[in-house]
PDB file of C-alpha atoms and ligand atoms in Angstrom:
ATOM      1  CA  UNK H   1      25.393  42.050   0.761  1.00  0.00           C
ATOM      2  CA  UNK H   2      22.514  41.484   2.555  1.00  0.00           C
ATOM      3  CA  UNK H   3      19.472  39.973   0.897  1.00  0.00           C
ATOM      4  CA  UNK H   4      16.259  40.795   1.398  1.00  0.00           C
ATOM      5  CA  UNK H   5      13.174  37.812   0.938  1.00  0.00           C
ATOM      6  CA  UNK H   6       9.979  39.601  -0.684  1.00  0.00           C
ATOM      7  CA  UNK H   7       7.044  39.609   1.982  1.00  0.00           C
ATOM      8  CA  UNK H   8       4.518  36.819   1.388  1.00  0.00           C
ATOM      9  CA  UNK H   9       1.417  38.570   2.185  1.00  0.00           C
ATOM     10  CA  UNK H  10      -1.628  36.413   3.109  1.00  0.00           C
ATOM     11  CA  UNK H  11      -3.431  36.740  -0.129  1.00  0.00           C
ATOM     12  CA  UNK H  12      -0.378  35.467  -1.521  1.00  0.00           C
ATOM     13  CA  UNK H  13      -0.028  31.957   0.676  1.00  0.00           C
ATOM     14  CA  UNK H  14      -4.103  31.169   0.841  1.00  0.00           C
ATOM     15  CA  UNK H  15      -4.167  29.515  -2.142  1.00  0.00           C
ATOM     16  CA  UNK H  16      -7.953  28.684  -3.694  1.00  0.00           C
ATOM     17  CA  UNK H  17      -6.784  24.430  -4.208  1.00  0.00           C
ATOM     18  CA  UNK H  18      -9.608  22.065  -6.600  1.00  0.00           C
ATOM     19  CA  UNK H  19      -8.503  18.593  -5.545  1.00  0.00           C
ATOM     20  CA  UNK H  20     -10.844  15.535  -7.641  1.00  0.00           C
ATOM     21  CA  UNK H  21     -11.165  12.345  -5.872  1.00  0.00           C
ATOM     22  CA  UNK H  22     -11.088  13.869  -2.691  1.00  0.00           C
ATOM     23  CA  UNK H  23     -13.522  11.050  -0.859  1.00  0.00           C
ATOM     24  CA  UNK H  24     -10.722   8.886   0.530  1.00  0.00           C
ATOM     25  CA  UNK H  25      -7.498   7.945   0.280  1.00  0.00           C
ATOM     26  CA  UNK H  26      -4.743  10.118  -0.889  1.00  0.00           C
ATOM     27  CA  UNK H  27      -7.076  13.229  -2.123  1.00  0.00           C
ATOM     28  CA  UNK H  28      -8.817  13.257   1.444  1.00  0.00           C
ATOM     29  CA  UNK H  29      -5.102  13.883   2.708  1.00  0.00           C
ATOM     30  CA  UNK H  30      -4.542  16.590   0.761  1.00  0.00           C
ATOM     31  CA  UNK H  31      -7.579  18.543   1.414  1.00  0.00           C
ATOM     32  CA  UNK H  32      -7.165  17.587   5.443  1.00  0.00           C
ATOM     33  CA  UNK H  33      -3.591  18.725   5.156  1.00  0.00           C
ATOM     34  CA  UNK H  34      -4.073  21.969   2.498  1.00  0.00           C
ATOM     35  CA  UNK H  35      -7.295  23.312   4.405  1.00  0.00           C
ATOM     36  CA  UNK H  36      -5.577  22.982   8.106  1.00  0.00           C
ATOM     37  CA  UNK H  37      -2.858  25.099   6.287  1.00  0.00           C
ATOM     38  CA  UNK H  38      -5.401  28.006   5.851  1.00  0.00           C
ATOM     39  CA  UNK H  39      -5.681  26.955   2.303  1.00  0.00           C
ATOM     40  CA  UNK H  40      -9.282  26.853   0.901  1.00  0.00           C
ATOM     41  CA  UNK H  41     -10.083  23.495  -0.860  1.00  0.00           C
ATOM     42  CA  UNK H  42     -12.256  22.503  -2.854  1.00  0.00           C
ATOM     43  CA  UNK H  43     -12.981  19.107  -3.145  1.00  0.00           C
ATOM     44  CA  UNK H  44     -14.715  16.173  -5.746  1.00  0.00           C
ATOM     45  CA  UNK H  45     -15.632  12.918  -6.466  1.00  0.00           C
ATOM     46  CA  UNK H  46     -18.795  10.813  -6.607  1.00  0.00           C
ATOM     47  CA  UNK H  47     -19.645   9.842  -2.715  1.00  0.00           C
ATOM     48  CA  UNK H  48     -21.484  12.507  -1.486  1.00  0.00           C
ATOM     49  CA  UNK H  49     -21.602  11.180   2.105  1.00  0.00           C
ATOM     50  CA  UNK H  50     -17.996  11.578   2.215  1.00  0.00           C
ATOM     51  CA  UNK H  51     -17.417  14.351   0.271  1.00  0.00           C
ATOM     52  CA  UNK H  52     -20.325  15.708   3.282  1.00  0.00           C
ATOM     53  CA  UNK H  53     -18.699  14.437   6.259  1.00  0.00           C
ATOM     54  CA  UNK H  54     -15.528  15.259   4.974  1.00  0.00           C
ATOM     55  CA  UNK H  55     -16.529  19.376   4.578  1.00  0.00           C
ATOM     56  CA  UNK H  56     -18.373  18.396   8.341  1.00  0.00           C
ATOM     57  CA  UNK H  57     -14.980  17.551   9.832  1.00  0.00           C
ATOM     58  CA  UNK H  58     -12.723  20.030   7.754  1.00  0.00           C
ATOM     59  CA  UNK H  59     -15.110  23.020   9.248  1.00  0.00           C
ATOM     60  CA  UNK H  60     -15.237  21.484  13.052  1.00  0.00           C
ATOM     61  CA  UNK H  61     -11.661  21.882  13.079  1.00  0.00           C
ATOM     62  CA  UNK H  62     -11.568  25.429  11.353  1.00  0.00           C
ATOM     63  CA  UNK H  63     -11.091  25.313   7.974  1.00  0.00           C
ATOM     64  CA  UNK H  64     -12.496  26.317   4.694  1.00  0.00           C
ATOM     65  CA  UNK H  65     -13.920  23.431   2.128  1.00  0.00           C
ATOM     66  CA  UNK H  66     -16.378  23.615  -0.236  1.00  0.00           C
ATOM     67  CA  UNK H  67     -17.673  20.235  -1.648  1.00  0.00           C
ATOM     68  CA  UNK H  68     -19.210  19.193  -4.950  1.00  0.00           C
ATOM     69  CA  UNK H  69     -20.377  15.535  -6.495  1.00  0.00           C
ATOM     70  CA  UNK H  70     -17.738  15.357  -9.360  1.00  0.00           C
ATOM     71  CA  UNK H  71     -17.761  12.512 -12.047  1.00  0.00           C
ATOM     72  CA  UNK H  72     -14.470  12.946 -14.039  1.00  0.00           C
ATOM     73  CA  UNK H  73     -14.873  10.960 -16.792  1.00  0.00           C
ATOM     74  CA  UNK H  74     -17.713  13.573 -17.745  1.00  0.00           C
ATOM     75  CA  UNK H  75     -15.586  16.433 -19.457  1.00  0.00           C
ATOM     76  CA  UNK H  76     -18.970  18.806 -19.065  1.00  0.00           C
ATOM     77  CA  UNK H  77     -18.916  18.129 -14.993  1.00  0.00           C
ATOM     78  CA  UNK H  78     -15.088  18.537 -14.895  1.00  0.00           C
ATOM     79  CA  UNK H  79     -15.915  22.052 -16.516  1.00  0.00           C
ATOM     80  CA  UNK H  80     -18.614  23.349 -14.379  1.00  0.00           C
ATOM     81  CA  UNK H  81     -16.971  21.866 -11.259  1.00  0.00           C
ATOM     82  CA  UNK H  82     -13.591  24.504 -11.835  1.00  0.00           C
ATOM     83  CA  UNK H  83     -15.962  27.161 -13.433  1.00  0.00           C
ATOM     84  CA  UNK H  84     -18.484  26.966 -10.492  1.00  0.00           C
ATOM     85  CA  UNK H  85     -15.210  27.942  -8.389  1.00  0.00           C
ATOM     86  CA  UNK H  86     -14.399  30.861 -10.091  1.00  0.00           C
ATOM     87  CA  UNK H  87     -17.604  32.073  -9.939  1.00  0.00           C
ATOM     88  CA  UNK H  88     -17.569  31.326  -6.228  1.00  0.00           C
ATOM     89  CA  UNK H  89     -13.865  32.546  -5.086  1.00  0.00           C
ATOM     90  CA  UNK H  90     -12.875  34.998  -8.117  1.00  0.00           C
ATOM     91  CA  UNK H  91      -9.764  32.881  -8.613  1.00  0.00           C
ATOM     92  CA  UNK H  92      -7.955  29.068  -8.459  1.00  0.00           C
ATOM     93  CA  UNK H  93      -4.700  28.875  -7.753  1.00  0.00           C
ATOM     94  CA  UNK H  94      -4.060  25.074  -8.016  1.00  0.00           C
ATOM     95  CA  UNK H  95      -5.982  22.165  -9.991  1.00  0.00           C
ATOM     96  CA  UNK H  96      -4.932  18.764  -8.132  1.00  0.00           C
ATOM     97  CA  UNK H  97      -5.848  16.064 -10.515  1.00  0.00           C
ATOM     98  CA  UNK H  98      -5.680  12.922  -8.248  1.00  0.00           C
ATOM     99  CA  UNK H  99      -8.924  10.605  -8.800  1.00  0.00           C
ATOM    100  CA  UNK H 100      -7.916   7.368 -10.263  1.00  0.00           C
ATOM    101  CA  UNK H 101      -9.007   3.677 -10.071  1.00  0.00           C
ATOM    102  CA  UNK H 102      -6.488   0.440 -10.460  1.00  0.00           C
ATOM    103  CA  UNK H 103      -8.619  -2.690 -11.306  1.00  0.00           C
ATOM    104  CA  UNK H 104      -5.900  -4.899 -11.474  1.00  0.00           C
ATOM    105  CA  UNK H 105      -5.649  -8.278 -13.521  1.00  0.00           C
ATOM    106  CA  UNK H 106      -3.283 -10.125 -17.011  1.00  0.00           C
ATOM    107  CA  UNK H 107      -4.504  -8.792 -19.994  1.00  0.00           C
ATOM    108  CA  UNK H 108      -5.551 -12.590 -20.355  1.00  0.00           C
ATOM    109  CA  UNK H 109      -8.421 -12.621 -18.428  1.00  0.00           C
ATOM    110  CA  UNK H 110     -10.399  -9.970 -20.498  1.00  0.00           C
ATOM    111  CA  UNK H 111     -11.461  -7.843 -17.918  1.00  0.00           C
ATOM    112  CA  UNK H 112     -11.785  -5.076 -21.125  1.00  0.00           C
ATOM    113  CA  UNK H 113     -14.206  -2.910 -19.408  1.00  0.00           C
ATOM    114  CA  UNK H 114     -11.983  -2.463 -16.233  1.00  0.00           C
ATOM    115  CA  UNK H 115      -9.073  -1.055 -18.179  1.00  0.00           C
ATOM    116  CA  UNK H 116     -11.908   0.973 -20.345  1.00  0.00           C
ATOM    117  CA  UNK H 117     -12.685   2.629 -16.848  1.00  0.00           C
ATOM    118  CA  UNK H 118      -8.623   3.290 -15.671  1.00  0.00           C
ATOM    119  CA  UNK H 119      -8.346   4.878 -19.479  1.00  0.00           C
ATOM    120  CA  UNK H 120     -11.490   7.201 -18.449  1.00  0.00           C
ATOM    121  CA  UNK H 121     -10.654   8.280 -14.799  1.00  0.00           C
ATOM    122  CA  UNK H 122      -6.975   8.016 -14.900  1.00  0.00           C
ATOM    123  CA  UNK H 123      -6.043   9.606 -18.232  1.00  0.00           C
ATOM    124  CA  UNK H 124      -9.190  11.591 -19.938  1.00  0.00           C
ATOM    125  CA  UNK H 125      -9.853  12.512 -16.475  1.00  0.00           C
ATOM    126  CA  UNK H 126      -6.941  13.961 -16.388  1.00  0.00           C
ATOM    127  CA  UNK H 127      -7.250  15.999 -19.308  1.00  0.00           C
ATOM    128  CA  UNK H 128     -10.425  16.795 -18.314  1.00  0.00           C
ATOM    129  CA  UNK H 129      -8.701  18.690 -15.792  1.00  0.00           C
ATOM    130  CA  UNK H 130      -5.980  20.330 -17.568  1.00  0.00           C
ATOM    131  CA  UNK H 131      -8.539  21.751 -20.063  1.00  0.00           C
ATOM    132  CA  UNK H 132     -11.186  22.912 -17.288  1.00  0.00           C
ATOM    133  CA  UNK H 133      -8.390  24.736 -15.711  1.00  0.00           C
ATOM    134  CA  UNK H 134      -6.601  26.145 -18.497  1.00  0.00           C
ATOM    135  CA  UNK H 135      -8.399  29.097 -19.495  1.00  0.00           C
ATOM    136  CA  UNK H 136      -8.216  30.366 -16.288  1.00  0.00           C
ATOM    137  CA  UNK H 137      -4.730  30.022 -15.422  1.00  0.00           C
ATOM    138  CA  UNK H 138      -3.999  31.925 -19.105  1.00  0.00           C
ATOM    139  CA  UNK H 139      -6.211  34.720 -18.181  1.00  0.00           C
ATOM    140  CA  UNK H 140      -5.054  35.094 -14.340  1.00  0.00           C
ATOM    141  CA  UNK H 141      -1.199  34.711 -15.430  1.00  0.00           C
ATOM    142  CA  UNK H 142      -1.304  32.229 -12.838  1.00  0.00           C
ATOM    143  CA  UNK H 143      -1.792  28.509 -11.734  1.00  0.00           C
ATOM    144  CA  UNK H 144      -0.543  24.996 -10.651  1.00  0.00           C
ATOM    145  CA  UNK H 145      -1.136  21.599 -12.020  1.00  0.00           C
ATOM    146  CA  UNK H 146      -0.698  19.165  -9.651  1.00  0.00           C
ATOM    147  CA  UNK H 147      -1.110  15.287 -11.517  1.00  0.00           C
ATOM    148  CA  UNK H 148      -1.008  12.292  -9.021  1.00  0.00           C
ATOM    149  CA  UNK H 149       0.579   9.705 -10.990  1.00  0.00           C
ATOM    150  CA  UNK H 150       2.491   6.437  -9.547  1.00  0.00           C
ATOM    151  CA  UNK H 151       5.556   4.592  -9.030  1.00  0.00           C
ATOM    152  CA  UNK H 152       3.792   2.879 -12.128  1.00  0.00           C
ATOM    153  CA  UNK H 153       4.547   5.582 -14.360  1.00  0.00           C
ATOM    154  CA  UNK H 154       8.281   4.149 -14.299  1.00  0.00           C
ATOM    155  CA  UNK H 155       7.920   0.651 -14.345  1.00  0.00           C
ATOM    156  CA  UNK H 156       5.521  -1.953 -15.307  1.00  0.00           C
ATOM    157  CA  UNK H 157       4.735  -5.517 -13.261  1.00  0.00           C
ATOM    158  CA  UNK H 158       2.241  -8.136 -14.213  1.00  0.00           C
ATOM    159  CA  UNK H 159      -0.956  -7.584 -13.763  1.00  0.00           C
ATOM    160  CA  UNK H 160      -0.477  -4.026 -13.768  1.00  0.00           C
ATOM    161  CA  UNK H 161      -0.388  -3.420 -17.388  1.00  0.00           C
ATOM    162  CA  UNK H 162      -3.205  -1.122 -17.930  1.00  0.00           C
ATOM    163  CA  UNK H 163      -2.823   0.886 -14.943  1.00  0.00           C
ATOM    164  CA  UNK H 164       0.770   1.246 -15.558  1.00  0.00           C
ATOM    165  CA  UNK H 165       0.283   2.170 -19.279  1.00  0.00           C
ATOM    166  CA  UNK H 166      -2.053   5.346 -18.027  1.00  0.00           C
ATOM    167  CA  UNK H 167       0.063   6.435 -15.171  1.00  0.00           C
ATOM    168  CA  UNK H 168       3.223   6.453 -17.688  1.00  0.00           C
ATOM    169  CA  UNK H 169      -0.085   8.039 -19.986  1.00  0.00           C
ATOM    170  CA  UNK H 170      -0.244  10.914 -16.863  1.00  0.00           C
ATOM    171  CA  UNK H 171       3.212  11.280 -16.818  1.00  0.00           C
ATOM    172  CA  UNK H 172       3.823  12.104 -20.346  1.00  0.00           C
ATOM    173  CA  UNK H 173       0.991  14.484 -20.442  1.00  0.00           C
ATOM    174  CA  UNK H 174       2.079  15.856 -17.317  1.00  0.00           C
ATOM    175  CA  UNK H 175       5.582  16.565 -18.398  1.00  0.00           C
ATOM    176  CA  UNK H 176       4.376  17.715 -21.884  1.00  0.00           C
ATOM    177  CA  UNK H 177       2.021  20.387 -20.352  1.00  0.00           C
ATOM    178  CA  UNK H 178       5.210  21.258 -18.326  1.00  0.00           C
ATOM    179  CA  UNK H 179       7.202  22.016 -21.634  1.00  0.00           C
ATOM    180  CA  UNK H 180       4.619  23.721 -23.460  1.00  0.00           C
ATOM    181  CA  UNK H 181       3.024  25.964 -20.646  1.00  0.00           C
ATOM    182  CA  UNK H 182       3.062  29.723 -20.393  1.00  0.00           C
ATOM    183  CA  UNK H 183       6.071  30.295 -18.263  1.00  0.00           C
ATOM    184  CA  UNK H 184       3.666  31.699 -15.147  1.00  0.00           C
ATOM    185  CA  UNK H 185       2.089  28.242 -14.637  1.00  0.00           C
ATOM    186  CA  UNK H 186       4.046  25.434 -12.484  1.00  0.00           C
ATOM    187  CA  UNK H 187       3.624  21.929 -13.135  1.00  0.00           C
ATOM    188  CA  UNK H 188       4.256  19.402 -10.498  1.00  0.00           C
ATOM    189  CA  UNK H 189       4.004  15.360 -11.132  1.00  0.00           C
ATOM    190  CA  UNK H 190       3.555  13.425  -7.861  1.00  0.00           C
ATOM    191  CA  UNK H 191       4.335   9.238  -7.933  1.00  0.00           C
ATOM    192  CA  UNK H 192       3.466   8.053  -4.533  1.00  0.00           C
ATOM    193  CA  UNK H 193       4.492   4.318  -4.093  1.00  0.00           C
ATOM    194  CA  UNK H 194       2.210   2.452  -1.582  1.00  0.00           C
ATOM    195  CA  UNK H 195       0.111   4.584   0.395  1.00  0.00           C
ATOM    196  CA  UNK H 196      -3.190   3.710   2.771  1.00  0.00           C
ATOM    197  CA  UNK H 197      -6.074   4.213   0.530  1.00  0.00           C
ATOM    198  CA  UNK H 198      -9.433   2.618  -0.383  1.00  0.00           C
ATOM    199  CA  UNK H 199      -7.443   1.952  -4.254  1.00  0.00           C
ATOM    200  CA  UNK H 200      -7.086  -2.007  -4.077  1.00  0.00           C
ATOM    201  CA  UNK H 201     -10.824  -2.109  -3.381  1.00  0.00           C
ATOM    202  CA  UNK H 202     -11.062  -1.911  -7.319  1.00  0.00           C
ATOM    203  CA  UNK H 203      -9.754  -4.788  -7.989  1.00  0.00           C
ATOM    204  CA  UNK H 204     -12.233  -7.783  -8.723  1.00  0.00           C
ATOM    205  CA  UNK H 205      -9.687 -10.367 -10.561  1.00  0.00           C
ATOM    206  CA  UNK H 206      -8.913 -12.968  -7.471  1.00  0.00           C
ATOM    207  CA  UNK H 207      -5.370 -13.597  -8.265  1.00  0.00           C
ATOM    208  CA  UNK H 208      -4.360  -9.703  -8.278  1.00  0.00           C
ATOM    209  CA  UNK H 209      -6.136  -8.701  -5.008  1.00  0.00           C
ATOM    210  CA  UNK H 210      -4.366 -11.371  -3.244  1.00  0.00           C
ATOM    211  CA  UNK H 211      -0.895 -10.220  -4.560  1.00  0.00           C
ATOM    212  CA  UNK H 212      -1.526  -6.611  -3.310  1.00  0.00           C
ATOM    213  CA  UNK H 213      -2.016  -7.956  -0.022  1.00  0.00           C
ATOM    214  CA  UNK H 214       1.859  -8.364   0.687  1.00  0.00           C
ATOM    215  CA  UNK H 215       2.617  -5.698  -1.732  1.00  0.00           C
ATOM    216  CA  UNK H 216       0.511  -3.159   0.112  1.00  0.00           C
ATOM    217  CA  UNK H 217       1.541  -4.177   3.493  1.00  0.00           C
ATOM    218  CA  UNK H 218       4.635  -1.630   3.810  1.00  0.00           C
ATOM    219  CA  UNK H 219       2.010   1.441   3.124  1.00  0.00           C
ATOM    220  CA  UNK H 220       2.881   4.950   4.309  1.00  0.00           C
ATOM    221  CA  UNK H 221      -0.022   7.499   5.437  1.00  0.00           C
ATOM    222  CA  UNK H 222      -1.907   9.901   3.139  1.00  0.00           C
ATOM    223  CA  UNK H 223      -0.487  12.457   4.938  1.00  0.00           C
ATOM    224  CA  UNK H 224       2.895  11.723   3.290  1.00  0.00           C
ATOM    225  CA  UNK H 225       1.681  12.971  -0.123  1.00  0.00           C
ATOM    226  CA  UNK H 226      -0.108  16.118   1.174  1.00  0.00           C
ATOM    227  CA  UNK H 227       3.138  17.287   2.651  1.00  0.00           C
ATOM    228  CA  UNK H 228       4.913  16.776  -0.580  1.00  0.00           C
ATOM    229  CA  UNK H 229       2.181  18.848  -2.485  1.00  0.00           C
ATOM    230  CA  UNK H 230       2.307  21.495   0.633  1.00  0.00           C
ATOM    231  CA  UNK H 231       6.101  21.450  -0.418  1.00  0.00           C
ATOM    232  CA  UNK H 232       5.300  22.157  -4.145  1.00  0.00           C
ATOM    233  CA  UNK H 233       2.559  24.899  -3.886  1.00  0.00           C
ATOM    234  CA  UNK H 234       4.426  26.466  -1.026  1.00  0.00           C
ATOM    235  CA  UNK H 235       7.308  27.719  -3.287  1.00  0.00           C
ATOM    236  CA  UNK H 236       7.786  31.469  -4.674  1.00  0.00           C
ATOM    237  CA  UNK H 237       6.066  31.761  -7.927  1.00  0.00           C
ATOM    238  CA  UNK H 238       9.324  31.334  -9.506  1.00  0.00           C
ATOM    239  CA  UNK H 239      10.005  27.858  -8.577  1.00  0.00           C
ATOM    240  CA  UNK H 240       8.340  25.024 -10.249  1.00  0.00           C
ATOM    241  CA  UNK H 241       8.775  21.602  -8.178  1.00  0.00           C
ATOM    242  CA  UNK H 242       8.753  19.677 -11.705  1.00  0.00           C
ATOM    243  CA  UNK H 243       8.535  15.782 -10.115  1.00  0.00           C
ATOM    244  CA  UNK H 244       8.507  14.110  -6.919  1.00  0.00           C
ATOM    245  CA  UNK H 245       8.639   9.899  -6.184  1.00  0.00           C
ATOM    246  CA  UNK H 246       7.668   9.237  -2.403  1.00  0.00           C
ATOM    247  CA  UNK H 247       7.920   5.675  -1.466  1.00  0.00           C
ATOM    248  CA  UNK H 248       7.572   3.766   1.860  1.00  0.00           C
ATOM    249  CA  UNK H 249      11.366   3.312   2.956  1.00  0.00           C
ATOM    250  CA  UNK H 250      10.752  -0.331   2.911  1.00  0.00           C
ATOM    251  CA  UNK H 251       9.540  -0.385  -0.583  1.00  0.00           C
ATOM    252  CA  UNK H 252      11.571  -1.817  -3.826  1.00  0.00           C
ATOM    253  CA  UNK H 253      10.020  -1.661  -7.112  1.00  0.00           C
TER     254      UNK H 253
HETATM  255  N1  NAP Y   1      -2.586   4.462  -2.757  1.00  0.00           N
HETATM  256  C1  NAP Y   1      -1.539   4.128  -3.479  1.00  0.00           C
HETATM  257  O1  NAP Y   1      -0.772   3.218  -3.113  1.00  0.00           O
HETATM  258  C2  NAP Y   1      -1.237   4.886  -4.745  1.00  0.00           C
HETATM  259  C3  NAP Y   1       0.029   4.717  -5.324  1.00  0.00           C
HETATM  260  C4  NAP Y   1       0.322   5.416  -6.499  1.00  0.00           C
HETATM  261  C5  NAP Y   1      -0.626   6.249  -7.074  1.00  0.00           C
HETATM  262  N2  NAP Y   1      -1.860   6.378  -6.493  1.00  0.00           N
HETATM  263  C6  NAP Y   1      -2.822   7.270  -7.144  1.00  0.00           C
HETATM  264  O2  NAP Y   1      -3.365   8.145  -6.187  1.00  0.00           O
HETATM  265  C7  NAP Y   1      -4.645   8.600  -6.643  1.00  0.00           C
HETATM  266  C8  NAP Y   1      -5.629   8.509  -5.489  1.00  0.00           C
HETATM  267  O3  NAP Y   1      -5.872   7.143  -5.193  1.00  0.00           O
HETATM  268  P1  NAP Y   1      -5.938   6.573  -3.696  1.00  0.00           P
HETATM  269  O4  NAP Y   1      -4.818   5.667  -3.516  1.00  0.00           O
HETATM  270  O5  NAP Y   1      -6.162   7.660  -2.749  1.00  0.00           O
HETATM  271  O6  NAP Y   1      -7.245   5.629  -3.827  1.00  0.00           O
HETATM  272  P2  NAP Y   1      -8.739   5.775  -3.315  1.00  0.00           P
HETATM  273  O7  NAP Y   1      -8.775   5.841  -1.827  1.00  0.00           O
HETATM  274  O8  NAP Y   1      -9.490   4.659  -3.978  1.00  0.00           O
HETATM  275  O9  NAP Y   1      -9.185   7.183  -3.902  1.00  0.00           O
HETATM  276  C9  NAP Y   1      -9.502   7.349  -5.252  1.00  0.00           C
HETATM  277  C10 NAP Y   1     -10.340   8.599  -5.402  1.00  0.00           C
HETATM  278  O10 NAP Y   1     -10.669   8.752  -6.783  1.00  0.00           O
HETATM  279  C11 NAP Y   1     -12.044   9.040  -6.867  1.00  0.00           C
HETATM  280  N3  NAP Y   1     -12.628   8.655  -8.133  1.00  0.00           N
HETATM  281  C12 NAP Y   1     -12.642   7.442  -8.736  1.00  0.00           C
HETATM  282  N4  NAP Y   1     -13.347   7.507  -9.888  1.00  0.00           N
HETATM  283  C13 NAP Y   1     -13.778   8.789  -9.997  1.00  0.00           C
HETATM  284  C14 NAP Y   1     -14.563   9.485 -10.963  1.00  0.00           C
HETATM  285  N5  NAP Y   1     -15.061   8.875 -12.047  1.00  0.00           N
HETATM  286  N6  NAP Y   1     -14.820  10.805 -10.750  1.00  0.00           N
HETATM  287  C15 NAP Y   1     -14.347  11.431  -9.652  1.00  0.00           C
HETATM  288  N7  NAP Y   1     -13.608  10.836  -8.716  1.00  0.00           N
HETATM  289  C16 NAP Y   1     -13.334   9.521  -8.890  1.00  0.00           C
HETATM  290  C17 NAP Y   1     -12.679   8.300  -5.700  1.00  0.00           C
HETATM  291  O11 NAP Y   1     -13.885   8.960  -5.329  1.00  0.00           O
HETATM  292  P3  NAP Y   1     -15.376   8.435  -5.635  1.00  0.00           P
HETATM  293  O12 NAP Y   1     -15.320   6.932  -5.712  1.00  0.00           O
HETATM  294  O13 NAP Y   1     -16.157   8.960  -4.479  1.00  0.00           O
HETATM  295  O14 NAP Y   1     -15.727   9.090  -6.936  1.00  0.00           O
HETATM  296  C18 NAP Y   1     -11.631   8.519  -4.616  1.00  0.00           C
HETATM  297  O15 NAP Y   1     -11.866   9.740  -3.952  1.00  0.00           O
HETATM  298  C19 NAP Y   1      -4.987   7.746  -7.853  1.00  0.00           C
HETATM  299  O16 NAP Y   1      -4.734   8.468  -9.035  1.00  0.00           O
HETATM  300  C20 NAP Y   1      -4.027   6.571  -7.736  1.00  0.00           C
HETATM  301  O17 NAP Y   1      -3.762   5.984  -8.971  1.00  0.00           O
HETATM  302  C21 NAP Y   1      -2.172   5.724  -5.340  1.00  0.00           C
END
């Protein structure tokens, strides 16, 4: 019997993709690698020089970006910044919630207001996202949640406490919004392990920066978590791409 693979028209593969933290890093990758694609991207976060030069350089090579100062912790801005889309594009397809900030240090050296700021970006952020995006999936019958978690959502080392208690945080919620979705939206978690990126620049505690420097040393390219998300949103609308763990191949924990 021969089978017969329904045509993907181009409406169909041009998705409309909102990725937040999109200034550097992993985020930057994925709009690079989603908008050479033929994808159009929008992308956040609060450096507007980058999020300017990144549109700049996105264009000069031919593809389509819009670009919007986005503060996630500020549920109202998360709102506007997917409704402002829809407006704009009639549609999203795919809500990429990636910003996130890892101030590492022990609990004992009560940097409170550092894990304050990793509860705000990396988990209400988050849900920031899910809720800005919701309503619209529900009334398209449509849509993909994309959460950038961490090989700290499975295991926890010293001076990662915090960080690792909102990325398993983002991975619950993640998997929970997987079990309790309508059954047209996909829900894809994403754990990179070490990847280039500007994230070790939040730490200020002494003794953690200088154990990330050997711990970071083995990093992969950004580029190595776009292609995974590429993988996920390229699927039929019947497959969901529930979880995927990317590590360097040199990397243990
Ligand atoms: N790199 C790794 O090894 C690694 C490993 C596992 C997981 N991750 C996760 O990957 C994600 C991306 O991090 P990265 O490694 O690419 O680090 P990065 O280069 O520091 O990028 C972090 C991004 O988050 C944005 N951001 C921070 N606070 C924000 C806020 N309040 N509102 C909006 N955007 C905000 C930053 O933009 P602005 O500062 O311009 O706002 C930046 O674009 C994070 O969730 C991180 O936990 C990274």
């Amino acid at each position: 019997m021969t089978r017969t693979t329904p045509e993907i028209t181009e409406q169909d593969s041009r998705k409309v993709v909102l990725v937040t933290g999109a200034t550097s890093g992993i985020g930057e990758g994925i709009a690079r690698r989603l908008a050479a694609e033929g994808h159009h991207v929008v992308a956040g976060g609060r450096r507007e020089d980058r999020l300017t030069s990144l549109a700049q350089s996105i264009r000069a090579d031919g593809g389509s970006i819009d670009v919007r100062r986005l503060d996630v912790t500020d549920r109202a801005d998360v709102a506007r910044f997917v409704d402002e889309t829809v407006t704009a594009r009639g549609h999203i397809d795919v809500m990429v919630n990636n910003a996130g900030v890892m101030p590492l240090s022990r609990l004992d050296s009560l940097l409170v207001d550092e894990g304050d700021r990793m509860v705000d970006v990396n988990v209400k952020g988050l849900l920031y996202g899910i809720a800005a995006a919701m309503p619209h999936f529900q009334r398209q019958s449509s849509g993909h949640f994309i959460t950038i978690a961490s090989v700290g959502a499975y295991s926890v080392v010293p001076t990662a406490a915090v960080y690792c208690a909102t990325k398993y945080a983002a991975w619950a919620i993640t998997e929970g919004l997987r079990q309790e979705a309508d059954p047209f939206i996909r829900v894809t978690t994403v754990s990179p392990g070490v990847v280039e990126s500007e994230l070790a620049d939040t730490i200020t505690d002494p003794g953690a920066a200088a154990a990330m420097k050997d711990y970071r040393s083995a990093a992969i390219p950004p580029d190595a978590i776009a292609r995974a998300i590429s993988y996920a949103i390229g699927q039929p609308a019947d497959v969901d791409v529930n979880e995927l763990v990317i590590r360097p191949v040199r990397q243990r924990p």
